[in-house]
XYZ file of C-alpha atoms in Angstrom:
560
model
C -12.971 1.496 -15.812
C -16.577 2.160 -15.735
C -18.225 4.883 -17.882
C -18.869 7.405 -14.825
C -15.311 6.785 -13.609
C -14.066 7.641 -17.595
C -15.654 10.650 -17.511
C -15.287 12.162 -14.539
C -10.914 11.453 -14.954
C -11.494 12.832 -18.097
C -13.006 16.022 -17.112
C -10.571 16.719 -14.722
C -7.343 16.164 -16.811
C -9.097 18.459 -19.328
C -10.011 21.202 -16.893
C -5.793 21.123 -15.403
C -4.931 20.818 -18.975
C -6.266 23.920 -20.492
C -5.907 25.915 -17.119
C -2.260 25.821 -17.434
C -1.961 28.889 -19.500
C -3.453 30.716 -16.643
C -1.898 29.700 -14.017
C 1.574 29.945 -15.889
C 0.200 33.616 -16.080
C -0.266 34.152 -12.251
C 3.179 32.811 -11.396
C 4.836 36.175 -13.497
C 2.778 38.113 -10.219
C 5.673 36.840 -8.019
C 3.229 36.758 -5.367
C 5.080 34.614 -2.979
C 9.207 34.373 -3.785
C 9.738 30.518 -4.221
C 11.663 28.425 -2.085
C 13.261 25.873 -4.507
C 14.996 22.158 -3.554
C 16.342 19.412 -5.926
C 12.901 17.633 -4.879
C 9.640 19.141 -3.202
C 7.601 16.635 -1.372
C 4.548 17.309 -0.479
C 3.038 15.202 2.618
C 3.930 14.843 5.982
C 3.245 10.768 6.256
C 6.174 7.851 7.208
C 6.398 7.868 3.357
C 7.348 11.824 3.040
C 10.034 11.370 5.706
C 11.657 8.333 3.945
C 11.418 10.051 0.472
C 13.763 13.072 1.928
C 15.726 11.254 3.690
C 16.491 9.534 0.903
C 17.326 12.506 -1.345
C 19.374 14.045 1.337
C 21.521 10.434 1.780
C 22.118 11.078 -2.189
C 23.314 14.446 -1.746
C 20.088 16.479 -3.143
C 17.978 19.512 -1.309
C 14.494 18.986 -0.342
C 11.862 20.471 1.116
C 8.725 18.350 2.627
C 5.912 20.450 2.599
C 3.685 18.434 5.125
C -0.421 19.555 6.239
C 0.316 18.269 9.110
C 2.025 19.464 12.087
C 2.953 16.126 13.252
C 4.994 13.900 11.636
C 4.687 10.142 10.315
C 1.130 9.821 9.456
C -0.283 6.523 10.681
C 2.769 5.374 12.001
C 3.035 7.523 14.548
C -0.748 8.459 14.884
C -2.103 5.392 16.727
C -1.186 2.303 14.938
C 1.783 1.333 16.425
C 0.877 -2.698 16.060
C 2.212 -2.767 12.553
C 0.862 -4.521 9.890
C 3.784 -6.086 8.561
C 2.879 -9.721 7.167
C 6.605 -11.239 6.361
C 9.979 -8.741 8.040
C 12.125 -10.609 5.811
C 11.132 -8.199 3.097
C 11.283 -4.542 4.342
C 14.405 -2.911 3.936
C 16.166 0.348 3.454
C 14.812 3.062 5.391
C 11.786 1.201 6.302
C 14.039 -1.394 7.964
C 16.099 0.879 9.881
C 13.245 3.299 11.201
C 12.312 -0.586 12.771
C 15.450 -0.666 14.088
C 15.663 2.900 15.593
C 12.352 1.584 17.747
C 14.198 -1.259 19.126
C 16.855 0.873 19.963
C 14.869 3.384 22.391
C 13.092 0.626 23.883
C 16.744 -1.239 24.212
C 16.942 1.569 27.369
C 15.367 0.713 30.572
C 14.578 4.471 30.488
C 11.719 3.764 27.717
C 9.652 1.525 30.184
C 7.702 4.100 32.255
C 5.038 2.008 32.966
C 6.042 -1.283 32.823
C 9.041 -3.449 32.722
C 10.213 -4.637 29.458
C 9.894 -8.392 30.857
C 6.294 -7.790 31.961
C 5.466 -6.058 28.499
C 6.187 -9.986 26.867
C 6.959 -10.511 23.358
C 3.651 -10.542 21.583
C 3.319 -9.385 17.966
C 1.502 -9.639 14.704
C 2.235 -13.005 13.692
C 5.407 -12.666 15.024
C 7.739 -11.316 18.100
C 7.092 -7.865 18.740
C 10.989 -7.266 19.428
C 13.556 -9.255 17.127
C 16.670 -9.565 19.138
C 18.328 -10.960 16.135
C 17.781 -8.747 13.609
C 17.118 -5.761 16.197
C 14.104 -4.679 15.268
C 10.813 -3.397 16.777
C 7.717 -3.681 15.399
C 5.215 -3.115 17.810
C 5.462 0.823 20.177
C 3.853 3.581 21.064
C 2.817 6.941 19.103
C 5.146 9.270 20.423
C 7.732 6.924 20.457
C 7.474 6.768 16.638
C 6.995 10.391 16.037
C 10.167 10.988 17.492
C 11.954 8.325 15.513
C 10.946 10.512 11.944
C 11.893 14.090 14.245
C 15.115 12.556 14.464
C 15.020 11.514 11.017
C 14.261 14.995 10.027
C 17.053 16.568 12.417
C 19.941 14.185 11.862
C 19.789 15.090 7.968
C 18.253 18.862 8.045
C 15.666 18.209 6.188
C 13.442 21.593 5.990
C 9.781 20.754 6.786
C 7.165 22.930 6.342
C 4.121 22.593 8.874
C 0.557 23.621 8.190
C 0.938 23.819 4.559
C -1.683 22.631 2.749
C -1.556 22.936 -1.348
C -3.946 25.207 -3.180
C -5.999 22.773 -5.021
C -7.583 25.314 -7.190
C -4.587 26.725 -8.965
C -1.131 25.834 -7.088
C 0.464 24.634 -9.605
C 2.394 25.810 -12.529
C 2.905 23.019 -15.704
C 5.461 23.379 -18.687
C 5.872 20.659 -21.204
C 4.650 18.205 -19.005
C 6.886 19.517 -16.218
C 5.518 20.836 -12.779
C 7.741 23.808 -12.428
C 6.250 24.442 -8.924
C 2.874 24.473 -6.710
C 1.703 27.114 -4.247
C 0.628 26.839 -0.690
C -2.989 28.229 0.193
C -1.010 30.806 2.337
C 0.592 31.896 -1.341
C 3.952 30.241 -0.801
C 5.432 28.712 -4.274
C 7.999 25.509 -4.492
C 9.858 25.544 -7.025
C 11.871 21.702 -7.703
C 12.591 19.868 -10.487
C 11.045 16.816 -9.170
C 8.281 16.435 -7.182
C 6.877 13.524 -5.266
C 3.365 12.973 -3.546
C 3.705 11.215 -0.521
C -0.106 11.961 0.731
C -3.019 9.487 1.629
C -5.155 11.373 -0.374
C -3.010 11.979 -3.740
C -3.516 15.686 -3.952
C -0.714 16.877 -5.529
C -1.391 14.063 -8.353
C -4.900 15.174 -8.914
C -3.925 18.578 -9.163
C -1.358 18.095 -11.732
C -4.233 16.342 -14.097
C -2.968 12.965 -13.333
C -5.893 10.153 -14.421
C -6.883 8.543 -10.936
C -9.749 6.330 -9.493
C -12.057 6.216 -6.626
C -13.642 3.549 -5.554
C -13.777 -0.007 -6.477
C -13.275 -1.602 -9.833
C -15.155 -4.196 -11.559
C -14.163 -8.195 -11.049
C -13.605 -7.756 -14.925
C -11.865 -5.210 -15.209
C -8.920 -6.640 -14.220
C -9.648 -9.827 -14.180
C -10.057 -10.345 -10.323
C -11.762 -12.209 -8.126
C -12.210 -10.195 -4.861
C -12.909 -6.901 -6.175
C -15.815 -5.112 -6.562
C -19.378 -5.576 -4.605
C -18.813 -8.375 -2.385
C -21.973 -9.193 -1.386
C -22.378 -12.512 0.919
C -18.818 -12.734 1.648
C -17.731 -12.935 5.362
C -14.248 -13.239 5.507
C -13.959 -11.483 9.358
C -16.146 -11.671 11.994
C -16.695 -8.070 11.058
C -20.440 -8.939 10.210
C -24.022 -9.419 11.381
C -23.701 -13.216 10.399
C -26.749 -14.873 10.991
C -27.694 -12.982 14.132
C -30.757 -11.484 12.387
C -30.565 -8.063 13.722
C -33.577 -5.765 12.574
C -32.392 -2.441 10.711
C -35.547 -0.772 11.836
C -36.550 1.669 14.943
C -39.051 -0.650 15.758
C -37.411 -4.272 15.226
C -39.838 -5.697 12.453
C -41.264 -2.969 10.940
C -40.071 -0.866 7.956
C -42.676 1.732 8.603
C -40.725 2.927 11.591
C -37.748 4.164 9.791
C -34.052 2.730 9.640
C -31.689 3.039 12.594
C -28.842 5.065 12.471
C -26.256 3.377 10.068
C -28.345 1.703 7.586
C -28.425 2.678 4.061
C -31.464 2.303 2.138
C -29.699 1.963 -0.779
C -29.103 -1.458 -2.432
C -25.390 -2.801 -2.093
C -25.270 -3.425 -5.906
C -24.665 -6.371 -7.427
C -21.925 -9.360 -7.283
C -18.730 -8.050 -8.174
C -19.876 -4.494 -9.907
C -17.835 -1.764 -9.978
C -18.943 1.289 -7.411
C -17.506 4.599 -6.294
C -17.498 4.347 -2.658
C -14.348 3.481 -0.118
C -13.807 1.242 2.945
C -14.809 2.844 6.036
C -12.277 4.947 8.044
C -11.218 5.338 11.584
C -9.075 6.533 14.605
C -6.226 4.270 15.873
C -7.134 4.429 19.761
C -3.668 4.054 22.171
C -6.334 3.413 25.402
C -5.074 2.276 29.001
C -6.240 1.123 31.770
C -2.818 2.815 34.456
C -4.799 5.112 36.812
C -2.200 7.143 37.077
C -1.943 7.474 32.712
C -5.440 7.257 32.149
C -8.065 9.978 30.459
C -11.587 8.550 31.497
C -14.174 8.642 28.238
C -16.223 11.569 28.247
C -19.810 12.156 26.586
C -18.054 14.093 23.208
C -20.302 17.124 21.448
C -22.915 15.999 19.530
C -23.532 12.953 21.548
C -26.656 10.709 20.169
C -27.065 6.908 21.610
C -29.266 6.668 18.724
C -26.229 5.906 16.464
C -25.111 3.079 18.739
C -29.039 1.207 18.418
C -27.195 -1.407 16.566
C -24.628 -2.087 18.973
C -27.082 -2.722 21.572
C -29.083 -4.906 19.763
C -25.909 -6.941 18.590
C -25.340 -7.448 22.451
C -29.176 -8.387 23.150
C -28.141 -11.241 20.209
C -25.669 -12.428 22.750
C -22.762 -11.115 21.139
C -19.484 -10.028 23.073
C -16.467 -10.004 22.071
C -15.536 -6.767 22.946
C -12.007 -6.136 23.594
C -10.863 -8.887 20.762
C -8.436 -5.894 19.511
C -7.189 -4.131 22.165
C -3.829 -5.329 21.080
C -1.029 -4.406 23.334
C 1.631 -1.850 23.019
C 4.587 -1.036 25.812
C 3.802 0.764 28.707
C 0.082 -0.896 29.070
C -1.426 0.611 26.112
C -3.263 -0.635 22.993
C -3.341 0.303 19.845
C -7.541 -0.573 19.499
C -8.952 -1.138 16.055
C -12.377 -1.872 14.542
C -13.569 -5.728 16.157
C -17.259 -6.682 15.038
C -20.486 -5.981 13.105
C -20.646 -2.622 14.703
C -17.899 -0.833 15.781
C -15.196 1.878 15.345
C -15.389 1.503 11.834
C -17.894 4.500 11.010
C -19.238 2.836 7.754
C -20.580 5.038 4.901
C -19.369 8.099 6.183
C -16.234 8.327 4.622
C -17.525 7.968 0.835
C -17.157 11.759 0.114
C -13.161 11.896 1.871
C -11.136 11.282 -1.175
C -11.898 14.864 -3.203
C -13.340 16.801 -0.498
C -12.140 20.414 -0.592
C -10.611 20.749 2.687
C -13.353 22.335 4.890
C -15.253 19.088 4.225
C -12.539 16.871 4.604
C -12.325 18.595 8.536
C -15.548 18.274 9.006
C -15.769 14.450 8.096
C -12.474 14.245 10.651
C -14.593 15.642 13.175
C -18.059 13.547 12.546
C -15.622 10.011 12.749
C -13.719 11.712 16.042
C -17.420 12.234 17.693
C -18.539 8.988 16.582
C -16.076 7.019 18.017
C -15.591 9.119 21.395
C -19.499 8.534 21.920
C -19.081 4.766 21.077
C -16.340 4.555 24.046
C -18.740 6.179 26.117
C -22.055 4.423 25.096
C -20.269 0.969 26.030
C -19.138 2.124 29.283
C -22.453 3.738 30.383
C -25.866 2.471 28.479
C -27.406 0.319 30.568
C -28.301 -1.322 27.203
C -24.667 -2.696 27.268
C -24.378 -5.532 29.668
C -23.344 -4.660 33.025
C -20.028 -6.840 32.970
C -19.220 -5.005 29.664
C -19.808 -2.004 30.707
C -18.117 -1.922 34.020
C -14.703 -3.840 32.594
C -15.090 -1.547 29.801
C -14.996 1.999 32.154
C -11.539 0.768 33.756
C -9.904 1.968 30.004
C -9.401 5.745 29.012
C -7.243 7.545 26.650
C -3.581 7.557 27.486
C -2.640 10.655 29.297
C 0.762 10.670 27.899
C -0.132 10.502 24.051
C -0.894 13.327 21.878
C -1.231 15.536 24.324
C -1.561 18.707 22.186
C -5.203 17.209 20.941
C -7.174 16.014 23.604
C -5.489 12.597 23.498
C -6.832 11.413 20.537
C -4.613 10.586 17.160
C -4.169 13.355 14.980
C -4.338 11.046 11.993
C -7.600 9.875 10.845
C -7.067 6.374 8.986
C -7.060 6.948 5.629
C -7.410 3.407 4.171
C -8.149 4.633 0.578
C -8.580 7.692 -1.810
C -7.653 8.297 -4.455
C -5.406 5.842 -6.683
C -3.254 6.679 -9.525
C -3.666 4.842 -13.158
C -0.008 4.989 -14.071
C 2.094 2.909 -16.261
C 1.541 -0.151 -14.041
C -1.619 -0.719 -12.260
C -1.300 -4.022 -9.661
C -3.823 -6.069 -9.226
C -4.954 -9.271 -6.870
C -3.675 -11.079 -10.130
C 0.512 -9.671 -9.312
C -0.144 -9.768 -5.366
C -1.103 -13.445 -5.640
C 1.645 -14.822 -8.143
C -0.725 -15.370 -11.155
C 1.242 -12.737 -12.611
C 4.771 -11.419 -12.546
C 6.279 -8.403 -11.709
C 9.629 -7.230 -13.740
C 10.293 -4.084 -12.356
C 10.591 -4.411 -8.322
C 11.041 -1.635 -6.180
C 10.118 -3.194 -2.810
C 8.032 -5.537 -2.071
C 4.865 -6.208 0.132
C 3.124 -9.488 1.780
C 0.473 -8.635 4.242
C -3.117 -9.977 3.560
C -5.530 -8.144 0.772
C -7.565 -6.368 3.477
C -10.232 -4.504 2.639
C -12.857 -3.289 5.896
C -16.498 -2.587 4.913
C -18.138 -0.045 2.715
C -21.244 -0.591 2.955
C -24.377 -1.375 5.779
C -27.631 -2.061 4.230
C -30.939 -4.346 4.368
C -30.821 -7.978 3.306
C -33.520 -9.433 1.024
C -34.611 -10.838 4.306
C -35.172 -7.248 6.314
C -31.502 -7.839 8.351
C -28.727 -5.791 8.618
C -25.709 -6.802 6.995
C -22.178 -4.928 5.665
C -20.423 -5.812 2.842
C -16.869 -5.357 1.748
C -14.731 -7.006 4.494
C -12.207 -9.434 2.827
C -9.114 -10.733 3.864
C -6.907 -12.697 1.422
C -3.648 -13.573 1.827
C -0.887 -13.743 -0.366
C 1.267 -17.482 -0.941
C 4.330 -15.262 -0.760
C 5.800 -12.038 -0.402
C 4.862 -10.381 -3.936
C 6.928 -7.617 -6.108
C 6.002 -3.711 -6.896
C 6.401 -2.477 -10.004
C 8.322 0.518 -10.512
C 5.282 1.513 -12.745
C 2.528 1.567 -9.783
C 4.824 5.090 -8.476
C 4.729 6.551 -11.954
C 2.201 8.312 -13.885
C 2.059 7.766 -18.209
C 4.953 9.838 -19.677
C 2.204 11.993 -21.396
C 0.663 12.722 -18.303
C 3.491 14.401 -16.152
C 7.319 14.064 -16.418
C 8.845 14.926 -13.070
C 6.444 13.495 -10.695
C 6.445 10.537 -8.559
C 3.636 9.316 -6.476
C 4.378 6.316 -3.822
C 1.193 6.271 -1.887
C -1.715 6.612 -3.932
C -0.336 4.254 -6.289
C -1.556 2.781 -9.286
C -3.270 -0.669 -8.250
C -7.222 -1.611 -8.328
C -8.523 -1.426 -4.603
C -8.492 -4.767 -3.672
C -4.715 -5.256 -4.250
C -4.333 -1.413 -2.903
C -5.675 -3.209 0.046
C -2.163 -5.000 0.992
C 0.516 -2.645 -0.423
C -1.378 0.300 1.888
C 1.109 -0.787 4.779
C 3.049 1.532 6.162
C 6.241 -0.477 6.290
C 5.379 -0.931 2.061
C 4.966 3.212 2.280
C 8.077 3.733 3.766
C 9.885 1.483 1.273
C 8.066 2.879 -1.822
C 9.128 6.215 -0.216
C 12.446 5.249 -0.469
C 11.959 3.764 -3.853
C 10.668 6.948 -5.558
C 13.382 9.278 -3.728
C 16.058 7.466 -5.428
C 14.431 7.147 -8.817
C 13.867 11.053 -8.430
C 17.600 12.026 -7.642
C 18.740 9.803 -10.609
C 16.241 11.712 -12.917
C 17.758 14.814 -11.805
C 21.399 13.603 -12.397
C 20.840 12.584 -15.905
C 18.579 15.652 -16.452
C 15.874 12.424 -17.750
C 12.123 12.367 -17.364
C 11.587 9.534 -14.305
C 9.716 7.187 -16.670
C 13.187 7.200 -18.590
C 15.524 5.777 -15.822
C 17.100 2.456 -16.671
C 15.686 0.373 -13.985
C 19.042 -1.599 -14.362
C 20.476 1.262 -12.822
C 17.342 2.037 -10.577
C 17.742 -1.747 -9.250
C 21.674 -1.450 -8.363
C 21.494 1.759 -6.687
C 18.043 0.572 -4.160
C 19.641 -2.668 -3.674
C 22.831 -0.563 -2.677
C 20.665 1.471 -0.174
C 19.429 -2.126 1.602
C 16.129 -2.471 -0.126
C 14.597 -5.944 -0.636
C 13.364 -6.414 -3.997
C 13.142 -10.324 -4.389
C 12.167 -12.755 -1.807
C 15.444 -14.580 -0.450
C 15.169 -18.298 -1.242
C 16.853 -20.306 1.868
């Protein structure tokens, strides 16, 4: 870990350290009676819902304590073409909320919009609907937001919506021991384990847990693909060699730098910085008349932020609708495709330990950046006119989150913070150079890591840097140490989504299939922690292994 990095963990598992006293002191107020379960969760992602449904299957209370008021995080927030890499190793849970999509769309009820035979079979590398195994991997929002309502119904699993955790002082530490955190409404949780199941790893940071920001180093860890990546262009998510000008006036760096372009340096070769991969919505667009939301000009609407875009087309370039990948019912799920596009790079650096005023306010900048992309392509007559007239047939589907202006409540969190536990897994375990002892699930999709940066070649073009794409040989292990922080850190709490890797490998277990199963994972681990009254870096994995592998989780690839 660089120096700045050192410091700045430091600092803040001194300041939770020596506040403890004091905040022990505010919980004798009683200000707020506490509701207590076996297990408190806090997060309302696919993760949170697997964790308690977990600890309810083993006969434990819990109580998922979720900021959100919709369930299922990414999952069921726009990115319904799942990143899954090989099925053959998601179980459990994770398996069977696959299997609960196949099922709905098993009814011809399902297919509003289209039959299932004119839908096809098209997937990510692989049939979107396994007939075999009866699975589903590729469907639409609400369908999967029902799938964890269910979840939460069939096993009456108390959720609490709108609850966000008071990150100056909810949270009361004995021993080592959270003995339970407060809402910023003044509501205290009281549990005897706790598990993190957010993007952002806010429960961890509060309870003084060393994290990182940021990438690492190539040396560090030893790694190759970590780090500044400068000169690398492993998607077409780059300005290649189409020498686009960053300035106002093409040519001349007296006019000032478009909207976009940092004038900072991107650093050098493989160094270590502090910034994150750029962020973005998960768009379900159509183009059904009759289900269709036509883009609008959003608030705050400048076509000076999309100068790049239309120079990119003057280049020649077009390859617009490259991922408007299809879900049922003729929708998409639309990601980032090209040098400049939904991916709203550089804005997201500040994300990860924004209070939560600034955190909304980021939300909000991304939302009116990409609404006034969708409606600079289908209207500036600086797009060309075949674009932009193919382009104004799409709109937001009517019939998805209807509750917030048809656009995803989930804002794609790609990476915050990340734990340094007892494990940390790096691009060395993910690609076999190293092994892995202690499996708790197991991931495969490729090392993907979108841009952080935008800035100004040696040669006055713009360029990004930090798109790479590296696959795995084979499905790899988790350790059970990525989900837990040092014993001397914090006894009773798991986290399995901010885990402890470096970013680059963080960049292929952040699928939520590999959530859901870590969910799972760190569920079980906390119920048999509670049974043996043991701290959860003291379970016998032994035991850990029989009981997942009970439950239908994959821990070792199946040789055939």
């Amino acid at each position: 870990m660089n120096t700045k990095k050192y410091i700045r963990v430091l600092a803040i598992f001194l300041l939770v350290t020596t506040s403890c006293r004091s905040k022990q002191m505010e919980d004798k107020t009683g200000i707020g009676s506490p509701q207590t379960a076996d297990v408190i969760v806090y997060g309302g992602t696919s993760a949170a819902i697997t964790t308690a449904v977990q600890v309810k299957k083993m006969g434990k209370s819990v109580i998922v304590i979720s900021p959100d008021k919709h369930l299922g995080g990414l999952s069921s927030s726009g990115l319904g073409y799942t990143d899954t890499g090989n099925k053959e190793v998601i179980g459990g849970l994770s398996r069977e909320f696959y299997q609960r999509i196949y099922n709905y769309y098993a009814k011809d009820s399902a297919w509003k919009w289209q039959t299932r035979k004119d839908y096809g079979n098209v997937g990510q590398g692989t049939p979107a609907i396994d007939g075999a195994n009866r699975t589903m991997w590729i469907f639409e929002p609400h369908v999967a937001e029902q799938v964890f309502e269910d979840f939460v119904s069939e096993y009456n699993i108390p959720v609490v919506r709108d609850a966000y955790l008071n990150r100056e002082s909810g949270i009361v530490i004995k021993d080592g021991n959270i003995q339970s955190i407060t809402t910023t409404d003044g509501q205290r949780y009281s549990g005897t384990v706790f598990i993190d199941a957010t993007y952002e790893g806010d429960l961890m940071a509060l309870a003084g847990i060393p994290y990182t920001v940021g990438r690492e180093s190539n040396t560090t860890y030893g790694e190759r693909w970590n780090g500044v990546q400068t000169n690398v262009f492993q998607h077409p998510h780059n300005f290649g060699d189409l020498h686009v000008s960053p300035y106002k006036v093409p040519g001349d760096p007296n006019s000032g730098l478009v909207m976009g372009v940092s004038k900072e340096g991107p650093g050098n070769y493989g160094e270590a910085d502090d910034k994150v991969q750029a962020y973005n919505f998960r768009m379900c667009l159509t183009q059904l008349d009759e289900n269709k939301v036509p883009f609008k000009k959003p608030a705050n609407y400048n076509p000076e932020r999309y100068e790049l875009l239309a120079r990119v087309y003057a280049k020649g370039w077009d390859q617009t609708f490259q991922k408007f990948d299809p879900i049922p019912n003729l929708k998409t799920d639309t990601n980032n495709h090209g040098p400049f596009n939904t991916d709203y790079i550089g804005m997201s650096y500040d994300y990860p330990e924004a209070g939560y005023k600034r955190r909304k306010e980021i939300v909000k900048e991304h939302r009116e950046y990409q609404q006034g992309l969708m409606y600079f392509i289908a209207t500036d007559p600086r797009i060309p006119g075949k674009v932009r007239e193919e382009f104004k047939k799409w709109g937001y589907a009517k019939d998805e989150f209807q509750d917030n202006g048809n656009w995803p409540y989930q804002i794609y969190v790609r990476e915050a913070r990340r734990m340094l536990g007892q494990f940390v897994m790096t691009e060395n375990e993910i690609l076999g150079k190293k092994k892995v002892e202690k499996s708790i699930g197991m991931g495969s999709y490729t090392m993907d890591s979108h841009n952080v940066q935008r800035y100004i070649t040696k040669d006055g073009f713009v360029q990004n840097e930090g798109d790479i794409g590296v696959h795995p040989h084979e499905p790899y292990k988790i350790d059970l140490g990525t989900i837990l922080p040092k014993k001397g850190a914090c006894t009773n709490l798991i986290v399995p989504v901010a885990v402890s890797s470096s970013h680059i490998a963080f960049g292929s277990i952040r699928m939520e299939p590999v959530f859901m199963i870590l969910g799972q994972s760190a569920a079980t681990l906390a119920v048999m922690a509670i049974e043996t009254s043991k701290a959860v870096q003291d379970i016998a994995y032994a035991d850990l292994k029989a009981q997942l592998l009970k439950d239908g989780q994959r821990l070792e690839l199946e040789k055939h």
